[in-house]
Amino acid sequence: MSEYQVNEKGYYGHFGGAYIPEMLYPNVEELRQQYLAIIHSDDFRQEFDKLLRDYVGRPSPLYPAQRLSERYGTNIFLKREDLNHTGAHKINNTIGQILLAERLGKKRIIAETGAGQHGVATATVCALKGLKCVVYMGAIDIERQAPNVARMKMMGAEVIAAESGSKTLKDATNEALRDWINNPVDTHYIIGSVVGPHPYPDMVARFQSVISAETRKQLLEKTGRETPDHVIACVGGGSNAAGMFYHFLDDHDVKLVAVEAAGKGVDSGESAATTVLGREGVLHGSRSLLMQTDDGQVIEPYSISAGLDYPGVGPQHAWLYEKGRATYVNITDDEAMQAGLLLTRLEGIIPAIESAHALAQLEKMTFKGDENVVVCLSGRGDKDLDNYMKYFGF
Amino acid sequence: MNRINRLFADKGSKRILSIYYTAGYPTLESTVDIAETLENAGVDFLEIGFPYSDPVADGPVIQHSSEAALRNGMSLGVLFEQLKDLRRRVNIPVLLMGYVNPVLQYGVESFCKSCKAVGVDGVIVPDLPMYEYEERYRSVFEENGLSNIFLVTPQTSEERIRKIDDLSTGFIYLLSSSATTGKNLSVSENTEAYFSRIRAMQLKNPVAIGFGISGHHAFTRATDHADGAIVGSAFVKLLGETDYSRKIPQFIRQLKG
């Protein structure tokens, strides 16, 4: 067992665990006891692989970005999660969890969403499987993300506004947890990132690990080596990075770079750079790094990218950060927006603003000419056109 | 034996009533005044909530009181300052209830010592895992004479209830249903069967039923099956009304009937 993976008690070092009230214990415990047996069963594997291939469109390409490579003087490969059905890596996890929920006999699915990407990916698999779907979304996010709200509704999901607290992602997650407390028997909660009580961080990382499993094969074909020199991914809660890092964690010559959102600057008071600004604490059922006051109240983060403004990171990221296995850096709104435009102009790909944070990190690194660099292009930028247009005044 | 143990040991045929309310709500300074008023009104013990920004087990009423208390400036540090006065004014058992993160930031050991120093008898931290309490914190709770109260729901397995009974030193907090706080208890056949099932287990610890107990009828039904009952949201709602202090004695009289 890798020292970077969850241990038998559900911890990554001293991070992780299951800090949940008794009302959630039976559901989380059921999941903990069964998730490994289910996801390792032949029946599950076959259906999961088939849906990823025929429905999601996997494997996603590993694209050698020629003009970007020329600009930075090295070999840059983009892992094209943006080409997945529904436009981001989120669907890898929702496919896995809906198959798991079916096998647990659950009839009703709940989810939280920030920008709406995970909500859309959940509503999608619920439509695919004919299961009832309820998505909690912060009241403020519902206003900001009307097209995704419409997509969810069109697919038959009920979208409920979270009116508590700051009315954004963290509060949507609170409302989903409250729903699960009040519906303890027939409901499965599809968490969208590598956060939440054990076994969620491990389970979601396993479903997302298809990203790095494919990347190894594709690198071998393209470069003759399974491993690259650098892997770069953005981190909010951290699910695309967890999947992108997963099969490289024990290859210590692969440098892993996790990019957090600095917002308007780490010291501006409007930031989401959790490893810089956070301390150890408990939110949404796990012990991790958390942006909080001295008194332990959670601080609302900020980023121009709705997918990165979460006040914590998954417990595995906290552990990788503490162990120094991955380097955690941060990128401001402005740097990300410029990187998004640059990729569009050089390669004809409009990235999600989340993914643009990972791309912006290229500017800050120096490469030897023959190095191989993989950047996880976690999502496409269609959902962000409004933001891009406003920012650049198109 | 602390005050909680003595209360249940000496209860006789009495139906024990506990009231929950949020510290620092409706005003920052109201915490100890409300405790005193409740004791004078005939309440048997108190659960004082310390607020957290993300109270996932709570319904709208207690969420609102927590947000208001935080805006008023409540924190664990402020609360322990206020409670320095507690034992000059209040004799009934007092528990603190809240979420684990503020306790972790305050420091678990410091928290237990502060509880002891001001005369708090027990603690309810619903999201502190049982194994973590057992392995890391049990000794410091016990050194400071604190009862740690565990929750049981209709879905909790018998094996787990036995384990909880072994670890408990005050009473067991039986949830009327798996729910967030503030939903009305609808006593169905299932609820009755669940209460009877727990009673038939002949647990070592006394049992108090909470969540959804809002009026006299529910209080009586609950205490037919358990040693006591806990009222939270219905009381916190009253605190949101004008002139709440004057209304407290009548509210308690109506509850007890």
mmCIF file of N, CA and C in Angstrom, chain A residues 9 11 14 17-26 164-165 170-171 173-175 177-185 279-284 287 290 292-299, chain B residues 51-59 63 67 70 74-77 100-102 104-106 126-129 131-132 135-137 151-153 155-156 160 164 175 177-180 183 211:
data_model
loop_
_atom_site.group_PDB
_atom_site.id
_atom_site.type_symbol
_atom_site.label_atom_id
_atom_site.label_comp_id
_atom_site.label_asym_id
_atom_site.label_seq_id
_atom_site.Cartn_x
_atom_site.Cartn_y
_atom_site.Cartn_z
ATOM 1 N N LYS A 9 -7.907 2.685 8.325
ATOM 2 C CA LYS A 9 -8.814 3.436 9.202
ATOM 3 C C LYS A 9 -9.466 4.626 8.501
ATOM 4 N N TYR A 11 -7.706 7.159 6.902
ATOM 5 C CA TYR A 11 -6.901 8.383 7.020
ATOM 6 C C TYR A 11 -5.749 8.405 6.009
ATOM 7 N N HIS A 14 -2.578 11.987 9.182
ATOM 8 C CA HIS A 14 -3.566 12.413 10.184
ATOM 9 C C HIS A 14 -4.743 13.142 9.562
ATOM 10 N N GLY A 17 -10.514 10.626 7.695
ATOM 11 C CA GLY A 17 -11.439 10.180 8.739
ATOM 12 C C GLY A 17 -12.891 10.416 8.358
ATOM 13 N N ALA A 18 -13.784 10.203 9.310
ATOM 14 C CA ALA A 18 -15.220 10.397 9.067
ATOM 15 C C ALA A 18 -15.824 11.129 10.254
ATOM 16 N N TYR A 19 -15.817 12.449 10.204
ATOM 17 C CA TYR A 19 -16.331 13.303 11.282
ATOM 18 C C TYR A 19 -17.785 13.639 10.972
ATOM 19 N N ILE A 20 -18.645 12.691 11.296
ATOM 20 C CA ILE A 20 -20.050 12.828 10.922
ATOM 21 C C ILE A 20 -20.929 12.563 12.129
ATOM 22 N N PRO A 21 -22.088 13.243 12.170
ATOM 23 C CA PRO A 21 -23.031 12.937 13.246
ATOM 24 C C PRO A 21 -23.621 11.543 13.052
ATOM 25 N N GLU A 22 -24.112 10.981 14.147
ATOM 26 C CA GLU A 22 -24.637 9.609 14.138
ATOM 27 C C GLU A 22 -25.682 9.386 13.037
ATOM 28 N N MET A 23 -26.438 10.440 12.703
ATOM 29 C CA MET A 23 -27.495 10.292 11.697
ATOM 30 C C MET A 23 -26.932 9.887 10.343
ATOM 31 N N LEU A 24 -25.674 10.252 10.070
ATOM 32 C CA LEU A 24 -25.074 9.889 8.783
ATOM 33 C C LEU A 24 -24.298 8.581 8.860
ATOM 34 N N TYR A 25 -24.062 8.092 10.067
ATOM 35 C CA TYR A 25 -23.175 6.944 10.241
ATOM 36 C C TYR A 25 -23.628 5.695 9.463
ATOM 37 N N PRO A 26 -24.926 5.305 9.546
ATOM 38 C CA PRO A 26 -25.307 4.067 8.839
ATOM 39 C C PRO A 26 -25.061 4.138 7.329
ATOM 40 N N SER A 164 -28.930 29.089 3.012
ATOM 41 C CA SER A 164 -28.255 29.291 4.300
ATOM 42 C C SER A 164 -26.846 29.842 4.084
ATOM 43 N N GLY A 165 -26.255 30.366 5.157
ATOM 44 C CA GLY A 165 -24.866 30.816 5.163
ATOM 45 C C GLY A 165 -24.555 31.767 4.025
ATOM 46 N N LYS A 170 -20.214 25.673 -0.391
ATOM 47 C CA LYS A 170 -20.102 25.065 0.928
ATOM 48 C C LYS A 170 -21.488 24.896 1.560
ATOM 49 N N ASP A 171 -22.369 25.844 1.305
ATOM 50 C CA ASP A 171 -23.713 25.779 1.877
ATOM 51 C C ASP A 171 -24.585 24.775 1.127
ATOM 52 N N THR A 173 -23.367 22.080 -0.064
ATOM 53 C CA THR A 173 -22.904 20.812 0.510
ATOM 54 C C THR A 173 -23.574 20.569 1.863
ATOM 55 N N ASN A 174 -23.680 21.606 2.688
ATOM 56 C CA ASN A 174 -24.387 21.468 3.969
ATOM 57 C C ASN A 174 -25.823 20.996 3.744
ATOM 58 N N GLU A 175 -26.500 21.613 2.756
ATOM 59 C CA GLU A 175 -27.908 21.259 2.510
ATOM 60 C C GLU A 175 -28.032 19.818 2.023
ATOM 61 N N LEU A 177 -26.006 17.381 2.794
ATOM 62 C CA LEU A 177 -25.792 16.525 3.970
ATOM 63 C C LEU A 177 -27.054 16.489 4.843
ATOM 64 N N ARG A 178 -27.733 17.635 4.963
ATOM 65 C CA ARG A 178 -28.985 17.670 5.745
ATOM 66 C C ARG A 178 -30.044 16.799 5.087
ATOM 67 N N ASP A 179 -30.120 16.872 3.771
ATOM 68 C CA ASP A 179 -31.072 16.017 3.051
ATOM 69 C C ASP A 179 -30.786 14.543 3.349
ATOM 70 N N TRP A 180 -29.499 14.184 3.328
ATOM 71 C CA TRP A 180 -29.128 12.774 3.548
ATOM 72 C C TRP A 180 -29.483 12.327 4.964
ATOM 73 N N ILE A 181 -29.320 13.246 5.934
ATOM 74 C CA ILE A 181 -29.710 12.943 7.314
ATOM 75 C C ILE A 181 -31.211 12.648 7.382
ATOM 76 N N ASN A 182 -31.992 13.434 6.631
ATOM 77 C CA ASN A 182 -33.447 13.294 6.688
ATOM 78 C C ASN A 182 -33.980 12.169 5.800
ATOM 79 N N ASN A 183 -33.120 11.618 4.948
ATOM 80 C CA ASN A 183 -33.518 10.502 4.070
ATOM 81 C C ASN A 183 -32.505 9.378 4.185
ATOM 82 N N PRO A 184 -32.499 8.698 5.340
ATOM 83 C CA PRO A 184 -31.389 7.810 5.663
ATOM 84 C C PRO A 184 -31.423 6.453 4.968
ATOM 85 N N VAL A 185 -32.491 6.114 4.244
ATOM 86 C CA VAL A 185 -32.580 4.736 3.747
ATOM 87 C C VAL A 185 -32.422 4.614 2.235
ATOM 88 N N ARG A 279 -5.547 26.097 7.874
ATOM 89 C CA ARG A 279 -4.961 25.318 8.966
ATOM 90 C C ARG A 279 -5.766 24.033 9.085
ATOM 91 N N GLU A 280 -5.182 23.063 9.815
ATOM 92 C CA GLU A 280 -5.880 21.799 10.003
ATOM 93 C C GLU A 280 -7.231 22.030 10.680
ATOM 94 N N GLY A 281 -8.255 21.378 10.140
ATOM 95 C CA GLY A 281 -9.590 21.524 10.715
ATOM 96 C C GLY A 281 -10.537 20.516 10.093
ATOM 97 N N VAL A 282 -11.792 20.562 10.516
ATOM 98 C CA VAL A 282 -12.788 19.609 10.033
ATOM 99 C C VAL A 282 -13.917 20.350 9.330
ATOM 100 N N LEU A 283 -14.182 19.978 8.085
ATOM 101 C CA LEU A 283 -15.360 20.480 7.379
ATOM 102 C C LEU A 283 -15.926 19.347 6.530
ATOM 103 N N HIS A 284 -17.263 19.269 6.471
ATOM 104 C CA HIS A 284 -17.943 18.269 5.637
ATOM 105 C C HIS A 284 -17.411 16.862 5.869
ATOM 106 N N ARG A 287 -11.032 15.629 8.156
ATOM 107 C CA ARG A 287 -10.002 16.480 8.726
ATOM 108 C C ARG A 287 -9.015 16.806 7.605
ATOM 109 N N LEU A 290 -8.019 23.811 6.011
ATOM 110 C CA LEU A 290 -9.281 24.524 5.938
ATOM 111 C C LEU A 290 -9.042 26.007 6.198
ATOM 112 N N GLN A 292 -10.107 29.139 7.839
ATOM 113 C CA GLN A 292 -10.980 29.340 8.997
ATOM 114 C C GLN A 292 -10.434 30.450 9.886
ATOM 115 N N THR A 293 -11.321 30.950 10.742
ATOM 116 C CA THR A 293 -10.902 31.960 11.719
ATOM 117 C C THR A 293 -10.184 31.265 12.885
ATOM 118 N N ASP A 294 -9.596 32.037 13.770
ATOM 119 C CA ASP A 294 -8.950 31.468 14.955
ATOM 120 C C ASP A 294 -9.937 30.658 15.787
ATOM 121 N N ASP A 295 -11.212 31.048 15.707
ATOM 122 C CA ASP A 295 -12.249 30.387 16.491
ATOM 123 C C ASP A 295 -12.813 29.148 15.793
ATOM 124 N N GLY A 296 -12.281 28.826 14.590
ATOM 125 C CA GLY A 296 -12.745 27.618 13.911
ATOM 126 C C GLY A 296 -14.000 27.804 13.073
ATOM 127 N N GLN A 297 -14.302 29.047 12.710
ATOM 128 C CA GLN A 297 -15.423 29.286 11.788
ATOM 129 C C GLN A 297 -14.867 29.332 10.366
ATOM 130 N N VAL A 298 -15.603 28.697 9.440
ATOM 131 C CA VAL A 298 -15.099 28.551 8.081
ATOM 132 C C VAL A 298 -15.171 29.885 7.334
ATOM 133 N N ILE A 299 -14.100 30.214 6.633
ATOM 134 C CA ILE A 299 -14.027 31.468 5.875
ATOM 135 C C ILE A 299 -14.436 31.199 4.426
ATOM 136 N N PRO B 51 -21.847 28.157 18.711
ATOM 137 C CA PRO B 51 -22.171 28.202 17.286
ATOM 138 C C PRO B 51 -21.018 27.834 16.366
ATOM 139 N N TYR B 52 -21.383 27.306 15.190
ATOM 140 C CA TYR B 52 -20.428 26.949 14.136
ATOM 141 C C TYR B 52 -21.007 27.429 12.807
ATOM 142 N N SER B 53 -20.136 27.820 11.914
ATOM 143 C CA SER B 53 -20.572 28.381 10.631
ATOM 144 C C SER B 53 -21.303 27.365 9.749
ATOM 145 N N ASP B 54 -21.054 26.066 9.951
ATOM 146 C CA ASP B 54 -21.601 25.052 9.055
ATOM 147 C C ASP B 54 -22.291 23.916 9.813
ATOM 148 N N PRO B 55 -23.421 24.227 10.459
ATOM 149 C CA PRO B 55 -24.084 23.240 11.322
ATOM 150 C C PRO B 55 -24.946 22.248 10.540
ATOM 151 N N VAL B 56 -24.309 21.176 10.025
ATOM 152 C CA VAL B 56 -25.022 20.288 9.084
ATOM 153 C C VAL B 56 -26.141 19.474 9.725
ATOM 154 N N ALA B 57 -26.127 19.302 11.040
ATOM 155 C CA ALA B 57 -27.182 18.496 11.655
ATOM 156 C C ALA B 57 -28.376 19.347 12.067
ATOM 157 N N ASP B 58 -28.318 20.645 11.802
ATOM 158 C CA ASP B 58 -29.372 21.534 12.278
ATOM 159 C C ASP B 58 -30.293 22.041 11.182
ATOM 160 N N GLY B 59 -31.553 22.176 11.558
ATOM 161 C CA GLY B 59 -32.554 22.762 10.686
ATOM 162 C C GLY B 59 -32.486 24.280 10.741
ATOM 163 N N GLN B 63 -29.873 26.902 12.749
ATOM 164 C CA GLN B 63 -28.939 27.555 11.819
ATOM 165 C C GLN B 63 -28.997 29.068 11.985
ATOM 166 N N GLU B 67 -25.988 31.570 13.204
ATOM 167 C CA GLU B 67 -25.479 32.690 12.392
ATOM 168 C C GLU B 67 -25.564 33.996 13.173
ATOM 169 N N LEU B 70 -22.927 34.165 15.919
ATOM 170 C CA LEU B 70 -21.590 34.459 15.379
ATOM 171 C C LEU B 70 -21.480 35.944 15.029
ATOM 172 N N MET B 74 -20.062 35.763 19.299
ATOM 173 C CA MET B 74 -19.873 34.591 20.158
ATOM 174 C C MET B 74 -18.737 33.713 19.628
ATOM 175 N N SER B 75 -17.967 33.165 20.554
ATOM 176 C CA SER B 75 -16.919 32.199 20.234
ATOM 177 C C SER B 75 -16.727 31.380 21.504
ATOM 178 N N LEU B 76 -15.948 30.302 21.434
ATOM 179 C CA LEU B 76 -15.717 29.514 22.648
ATOM 180 C C LEU B 76 -15.007 30.345 23.719
ATOM 181 N N GLY B 77 -14.076 31.182 23.290
ATOM 182 C CA GLY B 77 -13.356 32.028 24.247
ATOM 183 C C GLY B 77 -14.315 32.953 24.989
ATOM 184 N N VAL B 100 -17.331 19.833 16.070
ATOM 185 C CA VAL B 100 -15.983 19.505 16.525
ATOM 186 C C VAL B 100 -14.936 20.555 16.126
ATOM 187 N N ASN B 101 -15.137 21.254 14.991
ATOM 188 C CA ASN B 101 -14.034 22.119 14.549
ATOM 189 C C ASN B 101 -13.676 23.245 15.515
ATOM 190 N N PRO B 102 -14.658 23.973 16.052
ATOM 191 C CA PRO B 102 -14.277 24.993 17.047
ATOM 192 C C PRO B 102 -13.537 24.393 18.248
ATOM 193 N N LEU B 104 -11.584 21.694 18.178
ATOM 194 C CA LEU B 104 -10.213 21.372 17.744
ATOM 195 C C LEU B 104 -9.349 22.626 17.712
ATOM 196 N N GLN B 105 -9.920 23.737 17.267
ATOM 197 C CA GLN B 105 -9.129 24.969 17.192
ATOM 198 C C GLN B 105 -8.823 25.516 18.590
ATOM 199 N N TYR B 106 -9.774 25.358 19.500
ATOM 200 C CA TYR B 106 -9.561 25.796 20.889
ATOM 201 C C TYR B 106 -8.558 24.869 21.566
ATOM 202 N N PRO B 126 -21.653 16.092 18.190
ATOM 203 C CA PRO B 126 -22.175 15.012 17.338
ATOM 204 C C PRO B 126 -21.212 14.548 16.244
ATOM 205 N N ASP B 127 -20.318 15.417 15.771
ATOM 206 C CA ASP B 127 -19.436 14.978 14.684
ATOM 207 C C ASP B 127 -18.032 14.600 15.180
ATOM 208 N N LEU B 128 -17.903 14.359 16.466
ATOM 209 C CA LEU B 128 -16.655 13.763 16.971
ATOM 210 C C LEU B 128 -16.823 12.242 16.893
ATOM 211 N N PRO B 129 -16.006 11.556 16.066
ATOM 212 C CA PRO B 129 -16.222 10.119 15.892
ATOM 213 C C PRO B 129 -15.966 9.345 17.189
ATOM 214 N N TYR B 131 -14.586 6.406 17.650
ATOM 215 C CA TYR B 131 -13.242 5.816 17.794
ATOM 216 C C TYR B 131 -12.228 6.873 18.190
ATOM 217 N N GLU B 132 -12.415 8.095 17.672
ATOM 218 C CA GLU B 132 -11.441 9.139 17.990
ATOM 219 C C GLU B 132 -11.573 9.559 19.456
ATOM 220 N N GLU B 135 -10.004 6.632 21.479
ATOM 221 C CA GLU B 135 -8.550 6.475 21.407
ATOM 222 C C GLU B 135 -7.784 7.708 21.851
ATOM 223 N N ARG B 136 -8.321 8.879 21.572
ATOM 224 C CA ARG B 136 -7.520 10.082 21.805
ATOM 225 C C ARG B 136 -7.986 10.964 22.942
ATOM 226 N N TYR B 137 -9.319 11.013 23.186
ATOM 227 C CA TYR B 137 -9.812 12.082 24.048
ATOM 228 C C TYR B 137 -10.502 11.612 25.319
ATOM 229 N N LEU B 151 -25.103 10.135 20.437
ATOM 230 C CA LEU B 151 -26.427 10.099 19.825
ATOM 231 C C LEU B 151 -26.726 8.687 19.308
ATOM 232 N N VAL B 152 -28.017 8.330 19.367
ATOM 233 C CA VAL B 152 -28.492 7.074 18.784
ATOM 234 C C VAL B 152 -29.701 7.413 17.916
ATOM 235 N N THR B 153 -29.775 6.836 16.708
ATOM 236 C CA THR B 153 -30.917 7.075 15.815
ATOM 237 C C THR B 153 -31.648 5.747 15.562
ATOM 238 N N GLN B 155 -31.691 4.130 13.038
ATOM 239 C CA GLN B 155 -30.868 3.287 12.168
ATOM 240 C C GLN B 155 -29.617 2.748 12.863
ATOM 241 N N THR B 156 -29.347 3.186 14.106
ATOM 242 C CA THR B 156 -28.148 2.707 14.794
ATOM 243 C C THR B 156 -28.310 1.229 15.156
ATOM 244 N N ARG B 160 -23.828 -1.387 17.900
ATOM 245 C CA ARG B 160 -23.258 -0.050 18.111
ATOM 246 C C ARG B 160 -23.861 0.627 19.347
ATOM 247 N N ILE B 164 -21.924 2.176 22.477
ATOM 248 C CA ILE B 164 -22.183 3.535 22.960
ATOM 249 C C ILE B 164 -22.522 3.502 24.448
ATOM 250 N N LEU B 175 -32.344 10.028 19.349
ATOM 251 C CA LEU B 175 -33.042 10.877 18.385
ATOM 252 C C LEU B 175 -34.386 10.253 18.049
ATOM 253 N N SER B 177 -36.086 10.551 15.443
ATOM 254 C CA SER B 177 -36.024 9.993 14.095
ATOM 255 C C SER B 177 -34.706 10.462 13.505
ATOM 256 N N SER B 178 -34.306 9.883 12.368
ATOM 257 C CA SER B 178 -33.119 10.402 11.709
ATOM 258 C C SER B 178 -33.522 11.681 11.009
ATOM 259 N N ALA B 179 -33.123 12.801 11.568
ATOM 260 C CA ALA B 179 -33.572 14.077 11.027
ATOM 261 C C ALA B 179 -32.653 15.178 11.524
ATOM 262 N N THR B 180 -32.683 16.313 10.829
ATOM 263 C CA THR B 180 -32.035 17.498 11.352
ATOM 264 C C THR B 180 -32.941 18.082 12.435
ATOM 265 N N LYS B 183 -37.673 19.418 13.299
ATOM 266 C CA LYS B 183 -38.847 18.816 12.648
ATOM 267 C C LYS B 183 -39.770 18.314 13.745
ATOM 268 N N PHE B 211 -34.862 15.915 19.503
ATOM 269 C CA PHE B 211 -35.159 16.210 18.094
ATOM 270 C C PHE B 211 -36.663 16.055 17.854
#
